[in-house]
Amino acid sequence: MSKIRDEVLSANAKYAADFDKGDLPMPPARAFAILTCMDARLDPAKYAGLSEGDAHVIRNAGGRASDDAIRSLVISYKLLGTREWFIVHHTDCGMETFTDDVMRGLLESSLETSTVDASGWHDHGAGPGSHEGDYIDWLTISDNAQSVVADVKRVRDHPLVPARIPIYGYIYDVRTGELVEVPEATEAGAAG
Amino acid sequence: MSKIRDEVLSANAKYAADFDKGDLPMPPARAFAILTCMDARLDPAKYAGLSEGDAHVIRNAGGRASDDAIRSLVISYKLLGTREWFIVHHTDCGMETFTDDVMRGLLESSLETSTVDASGWHDHGAGPGSHEGDYIDWLTISDNAQSVVADVKRVRDHPLVPARIPIYGYIYDVRTGELVEVPEATEAGAAG
C-alpha cells in the first residue's frame, strides 16, 4: 500500500462518514457544464461555487476542446440536460511551456520525468524512449486568450452542438483565484 | 447575463476575496493524478481529500481512458512529475444507460435533450438532427468493474506509460460517498 493511496482512502473514509448526498439525481441540478484544465491548482467546485449534484465538470490537460471533451459535452446536454457551458483555461498553464516538437523529442529520449529550467525542458536520457509521441497532438497553448477563443469556436461550430447553448470563455488566474472573461470568446447562443 | 453566469461569478468573487494560494507551484505537490467521471455528483477534491495544488484531476464522460485522457496522463508524469494514478468510475453512471446505437439514433432525430423512462431514452423529434454521432465512439459502459479493469489495462499497456507507475482501479459509490477498490484492475507498477 502506497502512502498516497493510504492518504486518499483515509480522506475518503472521513468524507463517507458524514455523507448525506446519497439521493441526488443523475442530471445536474443547475444544468450547466464546465470544461477546464486538470491543473492541480484549480478546484472548479471551489472557484465556481459548486456543490455535489450541481454541474458537470470536464477536465483535461489545458481544458482544451478535444474530440473527447466534445463527446462529453454532447452527452451532457443531450442525455443529461445541461443548457450553458463554460470553457475555462488559466494563467501559468503547463501547456504554454512546450510544443509538440519539444514533447516528442523528450519522449523519444526517455519516458522518465523531464525537468525544466530557464533554457527549457531537459530529458534525463535514462531510456527507453518512444516515438509514439509523434502520433499525438498534444494541444499545446501559445496564448491563453487565443486558446479560449479557438476552443469556444470549435465547440460552437461542432455539428452536434445546438445553436441555442451559450458558451462562455474565461481565464482563471492562479495568483488571485479570479475568473476573468475573454469577451471575444463568449458565444451567446441563438434565441429559441 | 444569465442567472447561472451571475451565480458562478458571484461565487468566484467570494472565493477570490479569501484566496491565499497564489504562490503554489505548477507541479502537483502530492505527485498523483485521478481520472474520473464528469458526473455532477462527484467532487474528487472532496472524495479523495485534495487541496488546491495537490493532484491532477482529469474528467470526462465515464472517466474513460480515452486517447485524450492518455494525452493528459502522459503530460502529467512526463512534464509535471506524477508517479501514481487512480482511475475512478462510479455507480449509477449515465454511461451505463445507453449504447452507441441508442445515442446515434437520438442524435439523428434531434439535437434537443432527450428524456428517459423505464422503457429507455426518447427523442423529442424537434429536429434538426445529425448523423455526426455515427463518427463518435461514445465509450459507454455495460459493467462498472469491467470498465475499470479495461481502462487501467489500456493505460498500463500504452507505449508512453512507464511500467513503474502504479495504476489503482476504484468505483465511487454515489449513495455512500465511498471509494471501493476493483482489486482485479489495480496494476502495482514495476519496481525500480
PDB file of C-alpha atoms in Angstrom, chain A residues 1-5 7-9 11-13 15-17 19 21-32 34 37-43 45-64 66-84 86 92-95 97-98 103 106-107 109-115 121 123-124 129-133 136-140 158-162 164 166 168-170 172-181 186, chain B residues 1-5 7-9 11-13 15-17 19 21-32 34 37-43 45-64 66-84 86 92-95 97-98 103 106-107 109-115 121 123-124 129-133 136-140 158-162 164 166 168-170 172-181 186:
ATOM      1  CA  MET A   1       0.000   0.000   0.000  1.00  0.00           C
ATOM      2  CA  SER A   2       1.432   3.350  -1.027  1.00  0.00           C
ATOM      3  CA  LYS A   3       1.455   6.391   1.245  1.00  0.00           C
ATOM      4  CA  ILE A   4      -0.658   8.319  -1.283  1.00  0.00           C
ATOM      5  CA  ARG A   5      -3.210   5.528  -1.518  1.00  0.00           C
ATOM      6  CA  GLU A   7      -3.982   9.103   2.480  1.00  0.00           C
ATOM      7  CA  VAL A   8      -6.659   9.090  -0.242  1.00  0.00           C
ATOM      8  CA  LEU A   9      -8.549   6.199   1.363  1.00  0.00           C
ATOM      9  CA  ALA A  11      -9.651  11.107   3.468  1.00  0.00           C
ATOM     10  CA  ASN A  12     -12.402   9.206   1.656  1.00  0.00           C
ATOM     11  CA  ALA A  13     -13.421   7.350   4.820  1.00  0.00           C
ATOM     12  CA  TYR A  15     -15.918  12.076   3.626  1.00  0.00           C
ATOM     13  CA  ALA A  16     -18.131   8.973   3.504  1.00  0.00           C
ATOM     14  CA  ALA A  17     -18.680   9.011   7.294  1.00  0.00           C
ATOM     15  CA  PHE A  19     -22.021  11.737   3.613  1.00  0.00           C
ATOM     16  CA  LYS A  21     -25.918  13.244  -0.519  1.00  0.00           C
ATOM     17  CA  GLY A  22     -26.854   9.706  -1.465  1.00  0.00           C
ATOM     18  CA  ASP A  23     -30.157  10.645  -3.046  1.00  0.00           C
ATOM     19  CA  LEU A  24     -29.010  13.163  -5.665  1.00  0.00           C
ATOM     20  CA  PRO A  25     -30.415  12.607  -9.171  1.00  0.00           C
ATOM     21  CA  MET A  26     -28.079  11.937 -12.107  1.00  0.00           C
ATOM     22  CA  PRO A  27     -28.865  15.092 -14.176  1.00  0.00           C
ATOM     23  CA  PRO A  28     -27.007  18.188 -12.917  1.00  0.00           C
ATOM     24  CA  ALA A  29     -29.373  20.255 -10.735  1.00  0.00           C
ATOM     25  CA  ARG A  30     -28.098  23.586 -12.080  1.00  0.00           C
ATOM     26  CA  ALA A  31     -27.964  22.338 -15.698  1.00  0.00           C
ATOM     27  CA  PHE A  32     -24.548  23.586 -16.736  1.00  0.00           C
ATOM     28  CA  ILE A  34     -17.529  23.469 -17.079  1.00  0.00           C
ATOM     29  CA  CYS A  37      -7.723  22.192 -17.085  1.00  0.00           C
ATOM     30  CA  MET A  38      -6.502  19.232 -14.993  1.00  0.00           C
ATOM     31  CA  ASP A  39      -4.029  21.610 -13.255  1.00  0.00           C
ATOM     32  CA  ALA A  40      -3.675  20.764  -9.563  1.00  0.00           C
ATOM     33  CA  ARG A  41      -4.100  24.396  -8.509  1.00  0.00           C
ATOM     34  CA  LEU A  42      -7.630  24.557  -9.946  1.00  0.00           C
ATOM     35  CA  ASP A  43     -10.611  23.400  -7.903  1.00  0.00           C
ATOM     36  CA  ALA A  45     -16.099  23.288  -7.337  1.00  0.00           C
ATOM     37  CA  LYS A  46     -14.478  25.985  -5.220  1.00  0.00           C
ATOM     38  CA  TYR A  47     -13.738  28.570  -7.910  1.00  0.00           C
ATOM     39  CA  ALA A  48     -17.239  28.347  -9.387  1.00  0.00           C
ATOM     40  CA  GLY A  49     -19.243  27.553  -6.252  1.00  0.00           C
ATOM     41  CA  LEU A  50     -20.430  24.005  -6.994  1.00  0.00           C
ATOM     42  CA  SER A  51     -21.971  21.554  -4.577  1.00  0.00           C
ATOM     43  CA  GLU A  52     -22.243  17.857  -5.324  1.00  0.00           C
ATOM     44  CA  GLY A  53     -25.003  17.372  -7.904  1.00  0.00           C
ATOM     45  CA  ASP A  54     -24.816  20.867  -9.424  1.00  0.00           C
ATOM     46  CA  ALA A  55     -22.857  20.692 -12.701  1.00  0.00           C
ATOM     47  CA  HIS A  56     -20.756  18.517 -14.981  1.00  0.00           C
ATOM     48  CA  VAL A  57     -17.007  19.121 -14.778  1.00  0.00           C
ATOM     49  CA  ILE A  58     -14.816  18.003 -17.674  1.00  0.00           C
ATOM     50  CA  ARG A  59     -11.044  18.339 -17.266  1.00  0.00           C
ATOM     51  CA  ASN A  60      -8.003  17.559 -19.398  1.00  0.00           C
ATOM     52  CA  ALA A  61      -4.537  18.962 -19.999  1.00  0.00           C
ATOM     53  CA  GLY A  62      -5.229  22.584 -20.918  1.00  0.00           C
ATOM     54  CA  GLY A  63      -9.016  22.432 -20.675  1.00  0.00           C
ATOM     55  CA  ARG A  64      -8.968  22.005 -24.446  1.00  0.00           C
ATOM     56  CA  SER A  66     -10.623  17.942 -27.743  1.00  0.00           C
ATOM     57  CA  ASP A  67     -12.810  15.389 -29.504  1.00  0.00           C
ATOM     58  CA  ASP A  68     -13.197  13.673 -26.130  1.00  0.00           C
ATOM     59  CA  ALA A  69     -14.296  16.889 -24.406  1.00  0.00           C
ATOM     60  CA  ILE A  70     -16.886  17.349 -27.164  1.00  0.00           C
ATOM     61  CA  ARG A  71     -18.048  13.732 -26.667  1.00  0.00           C
ATOM     62  CA  SER A  72     -18.575  14.584 -23.002  1.00  0.00           C
ATOM     63  CA  LEU A  73     -20.337  17.905 -23.694  1.00  0.00           C
ATOM     64  CA  VAL A  74     -22.740  16.288 -26.177  1.00  0.00           C
ATOM     65  CA  ILE A  75     -23.669  13.610 -23.615  1.00  0.00           C
ATOM     66  CA  SER A  76     -24.011  16.417 -21.051  1.00  0.00           C
ATOM     67  CA  TYR A  77     -26.740  18.312 -22.959  1.00  0.00           C
ATOM     68  CA  LYS A  78     -28.339  15.535 -24.997  1.00  0.00           C
ATOM     69  CA  LEU A  79     -28.883  12.962 -22.263  1.00  0.00           C
ATOM     70  CA  LEU A  80     -28.470  14.976 -19.073  1.00  0.00           C
ATOM     71  CA  GLY A  81     -29.927  18.348 -19.957  1.00  0.00           C
ATOM     72  CA  THR A  82     -27.176  20.958 -19.462  1.00  0.00           C
ATOM     73  CA  ARG A  83     -28.036  24.249 -21.177  1.00  0.00           C
ATOM     74  CA  GLU A  84     -24.965  26.520 -20.647  1.00  0.00           C
ATOM     75  CA  PHE A  86     -18.107  27.436 -19.530  1.00  0.00           C
ATOM     76  CA  ASP A  92       0.664  29.876 -15.894  1.00  0.00           C
ATOM     77  CA  CYS A  93      -0.635  26.759 -17.698  1.00  0.00           C
ATOM     78  CA  GLY A  94       1.852  23.940 -18.271  1.00  0.00           C
ATOM     79  CA  MET A  95       0.535  23.692 -21.848  1.00  0.00           C
ATOM     80  CA  THR A  97       5.666  25.667 -21.653  1.00  0.00           C
ATOM     81  CA  PHE A  98       6.280  23.278 -24.544  1.00  0.00           C
ATOM     82  CA  MET A 103       7.324  16.871 -26.192  1.00  0.00           C
ATOM     83  CA  LEU A 106      11.605  14.374 -24.771  1.00  0.00           C
ATOM     84  CA  LEU A 107       9.556  11.181 -25.183  1.00  0.00           C
ATOM     85  CA  SER A 109      14.858  10.221 -25.354  1.00  0.00           C
ATOM     86  CA  SER A 110      13.204   8.760 -22.271  1.00  0.00           C
ATOM     87  CA  LEU A 111       9.894   8.050 -20.575  1.00  0.00           C
ATOM     88  CA  GLU A 112      11.306   9.395 -17.298  1.00  0.00           C
ATOM     89  CA  THR A 113      10.029  12.718 -15.970  1.00  0.00           C
ATOM     90  CA  SER A 114      11.834  15.681 -17.546  1.00  0.00           C
ATOM     91  CA  THR A 115      12.969  18.817 -15.758  1.00  0.00           C
ATOM     92  CA  TRP A 121      12.888  21.262 -20.862  1.00  0.00           C
ATOM     93  CA  ASP A 123      15.268  14.891 -20.646  1.00  0.00           C
ATOM     94  CA  HIS A 124      17.101  12.529 -18.353  1.00  0.00           C
ATOM     95  CA  GLY A 129      12.047   6.300 -25.069  1.00  0.00           C
ATOM     96  CA  SER A 130       9.271   6.025 -27.647  1.00  0.00           C
ATOM     97  CA  HIS A 131       8.291   7.516 -30.990  1.00  0.00           C
ATOM     98  CA  GLU A 132       4.616   7.146 -30.093  1.00  0.00           C
ATOM     99  CA  GLY A 133       4.515  10.792 -29.046  1.00  0.00           C
ATOM    100  CA  ILE A 136      -0.417  12.520 -30.545  1.00  0.00           C
ATOM    101  CA  ASP A 137      -1.453  16.149 -30.970  1.00  0.00           C
ATOM    102  CA  TRP A 138      -0.529  17.492 -27.539  1.00  0.00           C
ATOM    103  CA  LEU A 139      -2.876  20.517 -27.879  1.00  0.00           C
ATOM    104  CA  THR A 140      -0.323  22.990 -26.521  1.00  0.00           C
ATOM    105  CA  HIS A 158     -19.489  21.357 -33.965  1.00  0.00           C
ATOM    106  CA  PRO A 159     -22.433  19.814 -35.874  1.00  0.00           C
ATOM    107  CA  LEU A 160     -23.766  18.092 -32.736  1.00  0.00           C
ATOM    108  CA  VAL A 161     -23.876  21.270 -30.625  1.00  0.00           C
ATOM    109  CA  PRO A 162     -27.231  23.101 -30.704  1.00  0.00           C
ATOM    110  CA  ARG A 164     -29.062  27.734 -28.505  1.00  0.00           C
ATOM    111  CA  PRO A 166     -24.385  29.768 -24.715  1.00  0.00           C
ATOM    112  CA  TYR A 168     -18.732  31.371 -22.029  1.00  0.00           C
ATOM    113  CA  GLY A 169     -14.952  31.813 -22.329  1.00  0.00           C
ATOM    114  CA  TYR A 170     -12.899  32.513 -19.180  1.00  0.00           C
ATOM    115  CA  TYR A 172      -8.768  31.547 -14.268  1.00  0.00           C
ATOM    116  CA  ASP A 173      -5.944  33.493 -12.627  1.00  0.00           C
ATOM    117  CA  VAL A 174      -3.942  31.105 -10.430  1.00  0.00           C
ATOM    118  CA  ARG A 175      -2.444  34.033  -8.469  1.00  0.00           C
ATOM    119  CA  THR A 176      -5.766  35.599  -7.477  1.00  0.00           C
ATOM    120  CA  GLY A 177      -8.379  32.850  -7.793  1.00  0.00           C
ATOM    121  CA  GLU A 178     -10.390  35.061 -10.150  1.00  0.00           C
ATOM    122  CA  LEU A 179     -12.305  34.107 -13.285  1.00  0.00           C
ATOM    123  CA  VAL A 180     -11.626  36.722 -15.969  1.00  0.00           C
ATOM    124  CA  GLU A 181     -13.885  36.714 -19.023  1.00  0.00           C
ATOM    125  CA  THR A 186     -18.115  34.076 -25.466  1.00  0.00           C
TER     126      THR A 186
ATOM    127  CA  MET B   1     -26.236  37.906 -18.342  1.00  0.00           C
ATOM    128  CA  SER B   2     -27.644  34.539 -17.436  1.00  0.00           C
ATOM    129  CA  LYS B   3     -28.674  33.585 -13.908  1.00  0.00           C
ATOM    130  CA  ILE B   4     -26.142  30.748 -13.887  1.00  0.00           C
ATOM    131  CA  ARG B   5     -23.327  33.026 -15.029  1.00  0.00           C
ATOM    132  CA  GLU B   7     -24.198  32.842  -9.684  1.00  0.00           C
ATOM    133  CA  VAL B   8     -20.855  31.441 -10.854  1.00  0.00           C
ATOM    134  CA  LEU B   9     -19.221  34.881 -10.929  1.00  0.00           C
ATOM    135  CA  ALA B  11     -19.345  32.520  -6.010  1.00  0.00           C
ATOM    136  CA  ASN B  12     -15.988  33.156  -7.686  1.00  0.00           C
ATOM    137  CA  ALA B  13     -15.774  36.676  -6.250  1.00  0.00           C
ATOM    138  CA  TYR B  15     -13.568  32.556  -3.405  1.00  0.00           C
ATOM    139  CA  ALA B  16     -11.100  35.124  -4.757  1.00  0.00           C
ATOM    140  CA  ALA B  17     -11.725  37.514  -1.841  1.00  0.00           C
ATOM    141  CA  PHE B  19      -7.733  33.477  -1.781  1.00  0.00           C
ATOM    142  CA  LYS B  21      -2.971  30.159  -2.639  1.00  0.00           C
ATOM    143  CA  GLY B  22      -1.400  32.411  -5.265  1.00  0.00           C
ATOM    144  CA  ASP B  23       2.107  31.035  -4.808  1.00  0.00           C
ATOM    145  CA  LEU B  24       1.525  27.348  -5.464  1.00  0.00           C
ATOM    146  CA  PRO B  25       3.969  25.739  -7.923  1.00  0.00           C
ATOM    147  CA  MET B  26       2.719  24.180 -11.161  1.00  0.00           C
ATOM    148  CA  PRO B  27       3.735  20.532 -10.444  1.00  0.00           C
ATOM    149  CA  PRO B  28       1.268  18.715  -8.153  1.00  0.00           C
ATOM    150  CA  ALA B  29       2.622  18.731  -4.573  1.00  0.00           C
ATOM    151  CA  ARG B  30       1.447  15.187  -3.863  1.00  0.00           C
ATOM    152  CA  ALA B  31       2.533  13.874  -7.275  1.00  0.00           C
ATOM    153  CA  PHE B  32      -0.511  11.889  -8.274  1.00  0.00           C
ATOM    154  CA  ILE B  34      -7.037  10.990 -10.717  1.00  0.00           C
ATOM    155  CA  CYS B  37     -16.196  10.895 -14.468  1.00  0.00           C
ATOM    156  CA  MET B  38     -17.644  14.371 -15.180  1.00  0.00           C
ATOM    157  CA  ASP B  39     -20.773  13.344 -13.184  1.00  0.00           C
ATOM    158  CA  ALA B  40     -22.134  16.275 -11.166  1.00  0.00           C
ATOM    159  CA  ARG B  41     -22.452  14.167  -8.018  1.00  0.00           C
ATOM    160  CA  LEU B  42     -18.695  13.527  -7.872  1.00  0.00           C
ATOM    161  CA  ASP B  43     -16.353  16.024  -6.215  1.00  0.00           C
ATOM    162  CA  ALA B  45     -11.304  17.064  -4.231  1.00  0.00           C
ATOM    163  CA  LYS B  46     -13.776  16.124  -1.513  1.00  0.00           C
ATOM    164  CA  TYR B  47     -13.965  12.363  -2.042  1.00  0.00           C
ATOM    165  CA  ALA B  48     -10.166  11.996  -2.203  1.00  0.00           C
ATOM    166  CA  GLY B  49      -9.121  14.796   0.165  1.00  0.00           C
ATOM    167  CA  LEU B  50      -7.392  17.196  -2.238  1.00  0.00           C
ATOM    168  CA  SER B  51      -6.382  20.777  -1.561  1.00  0.00           C
ATOM    169  CA  GLU B  52      -5.500  23.195  -4.336  1.00  0.00           C
ATOM    170  CA  GLY B  53      -2.066  22.255  -5.665  1.00  0.00           C
ATOM    171  CA  ASP B  54      -2.162  18.586  -4.631  1.00  0.00           C
ATOM    172  CA  ALA B  55      -3.018  16.468  -7.679  1.00  0.00           C
ATOM    173  CA  HIS B  56      -4.072  16.489 -11.320  1.00  0.00           C
ATOM    174  CA  VAL B  57      -7.751  15.735 -11.933  1.00  0.00           C
ATOM    175  CA  ILE B  58      -8.835  14.552 -15.379  1.00  0.00           C
ATOM    176  CA  ARG B  59     -12.571  14.135 -16.011  1.00  0.00           C
ATOM    177  CA  ASN B  60     -14.717  13.070 -18.950  1.00  0.00           C
ATOM    178  CA  ALA B  61     -17.977  11.234 -19.559  1.00  0.00           C
ATOM    179  CA  GLY B  62     -17.446   7.930 -17.742  1.00  0.00           C
ATOM    180  CA  GLY B  63     -13.905   8.633 -16.523  1.00  0.00           C
ATOM    181  CA  ARG B  64     -12.778   6.589 -19.509  1.00  0.00           C
ATOM    182  CA  SER B  66      -9.773   7.848 -23.925  1.00  0.00           C
ATOM    183  CA  ASP B  67      -6.893   8.972 -26.137  1.00  0.00           C
ATOM    184  CA  ASP B  68      -7.347  12.445 -24.660  1.00  0.00           C
ATOM    185  CA  ALA B  69      -7.182  11.155 -21.082  1.00  0.00           C
ATOM    186  CA  ILE B  70      -3.956   9.351 -22.003  1.00  0.00           C
ATOM    187  CA  ARG B  71      -2.595  12.585 -23.545  1.00  0.00           C
ATOM    188  CA  SER B  72      -3.297  14.284 -20.223  1.00  0.00           C
ATOM    189  CA  LEU B  73      -1.781  11.477 -18.115  1.00  0.00           C
ATOM    190  CA  VAL B  74       1.411  11.435 -20.192  1.00  0.00           C
ATOM    191  CA  ILE B  75       1.820  15.206 -19.745  1.00  0.00           C
ATOM    192  CA  SER B  76       1.068  14.669 -16.029  1.00  0.00           C
ATOM    193  CA  TYR B  77       4.016  12.321 -15.388  1.00  0.00           C
ATOM    194  CA  LYS B  78       6.461  13.361 -18.120  1.00  0.00           C
ATOM    195  CA  LEU B  79       6.439  17.131 -17.599  1.00  0.00           C
ATOM    196  CA  LEU B  80       4.846  17.511 -14.172  1.00  0.00           C
ATOM    197  CA  GLY B  81       6.129  14.505 -12.249  1.00  0.00           C
ATOM    198  CA  THR B  82       3.092  12.497 -11.108  1.00  0.00           C
ATOM    199  CA  ARG B  83       4.056   8.979 -10.010  1.00  0.00           C
ATOM    200  CA  GLU B  84       0.749   7.239  -9.132  1.00  0.00           C
ATOM    201  CA  PHE B  86      -6.190   6.455  -9.822  1.00  0.00           C
ATOM    202  CA  ASP B  92     -25.327   4.803 -11.342  1.00  0.00           C
ATOM    203  CA  CYS B  93     -23.222   6.224 -14.183  1.00  0.00           C
ATOM    204  CA  GLY B  94     -25.075   7.780 -17.127  1.00  0.00           C
ATOM    205  CA  MET B  95     -22.740   5.874 -19.446  1.00  0.00           C
ATOM    206  CA  THR B  97     -27.882   3.906 -19.602  1.00  0.00           C
ATOM    207  CA  PHE B  98     -27.323   3.882 -23.359  1.00  0.00           C
ATOM    208  CA  MET B 103     -27.129   7.690 -28.868  1.00  0.00           C
ATOM    209  CA  LEU B 106     -31.339  10.040 -30.693  1.00  0.00           C
ATOM    210  CA  LEU B 107     -28.925  12.474 -32.376  1.00  0.00           C
ATOM    211  CA  SER B 109     -33.787  12.527 -34.690  1.00  0.00           C
ATOM    212  CA  SER B 110     -32.981  15.759 -32.905  1.00  0.00           C
ATOM    213  CA  LEU B 111     -30.284  17.739 -31.124  1.00  0.00           C
ATOM    214  CA  GLU B 112     -32.748  18.589 -28.346  1.00  0.00           C
ATOM    215  CA  THR B 113     -32.300  16.996 -24.926  1.00  0.00           C
ATOM    216  CA  SER B 114     -33.867  13.521 -24.748  1.00  0.00           C
ATOM    217  CA  THR B 115     -35.794  12.087 -21.830  1.00  0.00           C
ATOM    218  CA  TRP B 121     -34.474   7.031 -23.964  1.00  0.00           C
ATOM    219  CA  ASP B 123     -36.115  11.829 -28.506  1.00  0.00           C
ATOM    220  CA  HIS B 124     -38.293  14.874 -28.871  1.00  0.00           C
ATOM    221  CA  GLY B 129     -30.775  16.049 -36.096  1.00  0.00           C
ATOM    222  CA  SER B 130     -27.361  14.946 -37.301  1.00  0.00           C
ATOM    223  CA  HIS B 131     -25.584  11.817 -38.460  1.00  0.00           C
ATOM    224  CA  GLU B 132     -22.311  13.059 -36.944  1.00  0.00           C
ATOM    225  CA  GLY B 133     -22.929  10.892 -33.879  1.00  0.00           C
ATOM    226  CA  ILE B 136     -18.003   9.174 -32.398  1.00  0.00           C
ATOM    227  CA  ASP B 137     -17.286   6.226 -30.133  1.00  0.00           C
ATOM    228  CA  TRP B 138     -19.348   7.216 -27.099  1.00  0.00           C
ATOM    229  CA  LEU B 139     -17.363   4.924 -24.746  1.00  0.00           C
ATOM    230  CA  THR B 140     -20.446   3.587 -22.996  1.00  0.00           C
ATOM    231  CA  HIS B 158       0.132   2.303 -23.615  1.00  0.00           C
ATOM    232  CA  PRO B 159       3.655   2.625 -25.060  1.00  0.00           C
ATOM    233  CA  LEU B 160       4.173   6.062 -23.479  1.00  0.00           C
ATOM    234  CA  VAL B 161       3.279   4.931 -19.940  1.00  0.00           C
ATOM    235  CA  PRO B 162       6.289   3.837 -17.835  1.00  0.00           C
ATOM    236  CA  ARG B 164       6.850   1.826 -12.793  1.00  0.00           C
ATOM    237  CA  PRO B 166       1.074   2.114 -10.211  1.00  0.00           C
ATOM    238  CA  TYR B 168      -5.278   1.932  -8.974  1.00  0.00           C
ATOM    239  CA  GLY B 169      -8.802   0.985 -10.048  1.00  0.00           C
ATOM    240  CA  TYR B 170     -11.781   2.180  -7.972  1.00  0.00           C
ATOM    241  CA  TYR B 172     -17.067   5.558  -6.276  1.00  0.00           C
ATOM    242  CA  ASP B 173     -20.451   4.758  -4.722  1.00  0.00           C
ATOM    243  CA  VAL B 174     -22.758   7.759  -5.239  1.00  0.00           C
ATOM    244  CA  ARG B 175     -25.095   6.553  -2.453  1.00  0.00           C
ATOM    245  CA  THR B 176     -22.416   6.324   0.247  1.00  0.00           C
ATOM    246  CA  GLY B 177     -19.524   8.541  -0.917  1.00  0.00           C
ATOM    247  CA  GLU B 178     -17.153   5.586  -0.623  1.00  0.00           C
ATOM    248  CA  LEU B 179     -14.295   4.568  -2.907  1.00  0.00           C
ATOM    249  CA  VAL B 180     -14.406   0.801  -3.408  1.00  0.00           C
ATOM    250  CA  GLU B 181     -11.358  -0.848  -4.933  1.00  0.00           C
ATOM    251  CA  THR B 186      -5.098  -2.365  -9.934  1.00  0.00           C
TER     252      THR B 186
END
